[in-house]
Amino acid sequence: MTTNERPTLILVHGTNSNAYGWSGLVTELTLRGHRCVAVNLPGHGDNQFIPRSYQAPQDLEALASEPSPLAEITIHDYVEHVAGVVRRARQHGPVILVGSSQGGVTVSRVANVVPELIDRVVYVAAYCCVDLPNMLAYLETPENSGSLVHLIEAMKVGDPAELGVTRINWRSAEPKAFEAIKQCLAGDFSDEGVRWLANLLEPDETAAIPVSEARGEAQTWGRIPRTYVRFTEDRLIPLSLQDRFISEADRLTPDNPTDVHSVAAPHVGPFHRPELVEILAGLASQGEGS
């Protein structure tokens, strides 16, 4: 590769989300001259499924049982899709693979598969599983005890074991649902911002990801330079759990320590925090000519 090649930032969203959540970052980074692309994982974004019973007026009884095509999607589908994007981007220069929240699972798995094509992996308040096999195992750790995820779980509709998806009623008219989104995900968002977020999030997410093998492997993932962006006001993935991810990764790869940054942001900070733009722009500038 020539010395003037610029990295491509590939952005992977989290659960019940889509590429649009990165739109502000993509716009700002692009205007600064950086190459970046936000990926819609299979079953999300342009291919998302909106249950008929989720529309207004809602039919909550039907919503609890309406089948979803996302039930057939697995982590392998996510990995194959993102690895394909990595391969295409690599034809034009270095690649920086970024994952937010549950997107960290996909980032780690892709890094296990094509480590030679990735110049840096970045976790943005994301799951970075090392010692334990999957997200579910980390949910049961002491470091996760301060999480407010139970507020979101209370918004579930139907049985994930039967539906094959975790279905969240983001459009619930219950005041406690609005407060759950605000407290767990949105932090200091205005009420208008919380309503905007509730209409952005997608109702269905495959239930397979939290129980899928998610560990980064030392001989593949572990040899790639790694950055973790801590969100210090995160109430979904507590700061103590984020720090555990960093510590475990550093113990596994002591010769490849994590580059750590901190941003005072709630879990959905990527939507509104310019500090993250600065961090990613800096990493992209460092990667030029890799």
Tab-separated table of C-alpha atoms in Angstrom, residues 152-253:
chain	number	residue	atom	x	y	z
A	152	ILE	CA	-35.235	-2.449	29.458
A	153	GLU	CA	-35.886	-6.142	30.032
A	154	ALA	CA	-39.185	-5.144	31.648
A	155	MET	CA	-40.197	-3.742	28.252
A	156	LYS	CA	-39.873	-7.124	26.545
A	157	VAL	CA	-42.898	-8.522	24.770
A	158	GLY	CA	-43.278	-12.270	24.359
A	159	ASP	CA	-40.878	-15.080	25.263
A	160	PRO	CA	-37.487	-14.905	23.490
A	161	ALA	CA	-37.152	-18.690	23.793
A	162	GLU	CA	-40.340	-19.120	21.754
A	163	LEU	CA	-39.970	-16.153	19.380
A	164	GLY	CA	-36.254	-16.612	18.756
A	165	VAL	CA	-35.879	-12.838	19.125
A	166	THR	CA	-35.762	-10.336	21.931
A	167	ARG	CA	-38.698	-8.043	21.185
A	168	ILE	CA	-38.781	-4.654	22.907
A	169	ASN	CA	-41.798	-2.367	22.768
A	170	TRP	CA	-39.947	0.944	22.439
A	171	ARG	CA	-43.220	2.634	21.513
A	172	SER	CA	-45.017	1.664	24.701
A	173	ALA	CA	-47.339	4.342	26.057
A	174	GLU	CA	-46.410	3.373	29.623
A	175	PRO	CA	-44.608	6.234	31.422
A	176	LYS	CA	-42.244	3.710	33.010
A	177	ALA	CA	-41.063	2.690	29.533
A	178	PHE	CA	-40.064	6.261	28.723
A	179	GLU	CA	-38.206	6.482	32.033
A	180	ALA	CA	-36.481	3.150	31.390
A	181	ILE	CA	-35.073	4.399	28.091
A	182	LYS	CA	-33.987	7.667	29.632
A	183	GLN	CA	-32.375	6.178	32.729
A	184	CYS	CA	-30.693	3.145	31.174
A	185	LEU	CA	-29.732	4.393	27.728
A	186	ALA	CA	-30.109	8.134	27.274
A	187	GLY	CA	-28.831	9.751	30.463
A	188	ASP	CA	-28.853	13.509	29.972
A	189	PHE	CA	-30.916	13.497	26.760
A	190	SER	CA	-33.836	15.902	26.661
A	191	ASP	CA	-37.327	14.395	26.612
A	192	GLU	CA	-37.429	15.136	22.879
A	193	GLY	CA	-34.170	13.258	22.463
A	194	VAL	CA	-35.555	10.244	24.328
A	195	ARG	CA	-38.610	10.144	22.050
A	196	TRP	CA	-36.351	10.401	19.007
A	197	LEU	CA	-34.278	7.492	20.313
A	198	ALA	CA	-37.351	5.365	21.010
A	199	ASN	CA	-38.449	5.739	17.394
A	200	LEU	CA	-34.982	4.962	16.063
A	201	LEU	CA	-34.526	1.653	17.889
A	202	GLU	CA	-35.845	-1.509	16.243
A	203	PRO	CA	-38.216	-3.873	18.064
A	204	ASP	CA	-36.591	-7.208	17.163
A	205	GLU	CA	-33.083	-8.556	17.767
A	206	THR	CA	-32.050	-12.158	17.274
A	207	ALA	CA	-31.851	-13.882	20.643
A	208	ALA	CA	-28.812	-15.890	19.535
A	209	ILE	CA	-26.118	-13.252	20.045
A	210	PRO	CA	-25.962	-13.028	23.876
A	211	VAL	CA	-25.345	-16.800	24.122
A	212	SER	CA	-22.937	-17.074	21.173
A	213	GLU	CA	-19.214	-17.632	21.621
A	214	ALA	CA	-17.744	-14.136	21.712
A	215	ARG	CA	-14.159	-14.400	22.958
A	216	GLY	CA	-11.289	-12.766	21.163
A	217	GLU	CA	-8.461	-15.239	20.575
A	218	ALA	CA	-4.875	-14.313	21.445
A	219	GLN	CA	-3.334	-15.611	18.208
A	220	THR	CA	-5.756	-13.735	15.940
A	221	TRP	CA	-7.748	-10.920	17.539
A	222	GLY	CA	-5.048	-10.466	20.152
A	223	ARG	CA	-2.378	-9.381	17.710
A	224	ILE	CA	-4.396	-6.450	16.346
A	225	PRO	CA	-3.898	-2.999	17.960
A	226	ARG	CA	-6.888	-2.356	20.196
A	227	THR	CA	-8.714	0.713	21.519
A	228	TYR	CA	-11.440	0.861	24.142
A	229	VAL	CA	-13.575	3.996	24.575
A	230	ARG	CA	-15.078	3.994	28.067
A	231	PHE	CA	-18.424	5.749	28.564
A	232	THR	CA	-18.212	6.875	32.163
A	233	GLU	CA	-21.960	7.549	32.550
A	234	ASP	CA	-23.108	4.289	30.973
A	235	ARG	CA	-25.965	2.673	32.946
A	236	LEU	CA	-26.382	-0.331	30.639
A	237	ILE	CA	-22.766	-1.561	30.572
A	238	PRO	CA	-21.415	-0.190	33.856
A	239	LEU	CA	-17.978	1.377	33.921
A	240	SER	CA	-16.777	-1.426	36.193
A	241	LEU	CA	-17.673	-3.986	33.515
A	242	GLN	CA	-16.036	-1.925	30.780
A	243	ASP	CA	-12.877	-1.840	32.909
A	244	ARG	CA	-13.052	-5.603	33.370
A	245	PHE	CA	-13.058	-6.043	29.588
A	246	ILE	CA	-9.942	-3.884	29.326
A	247	SER	CA	-8.134	-5.723	32.137
A	248	GLU	CA	-8.919	-9.161	30.733
A	249	ALA	CA	-7.749	-8.175	27.266
A	250	ASP	CA	-4.502	-6.768	28.607
A	251	ARG	CA	-3.793	-9.919	30.643
A	252	LEU	CA	-4.336	-12.047	27.546
A	253	THR	CA	-2.080	-9.896	25.357
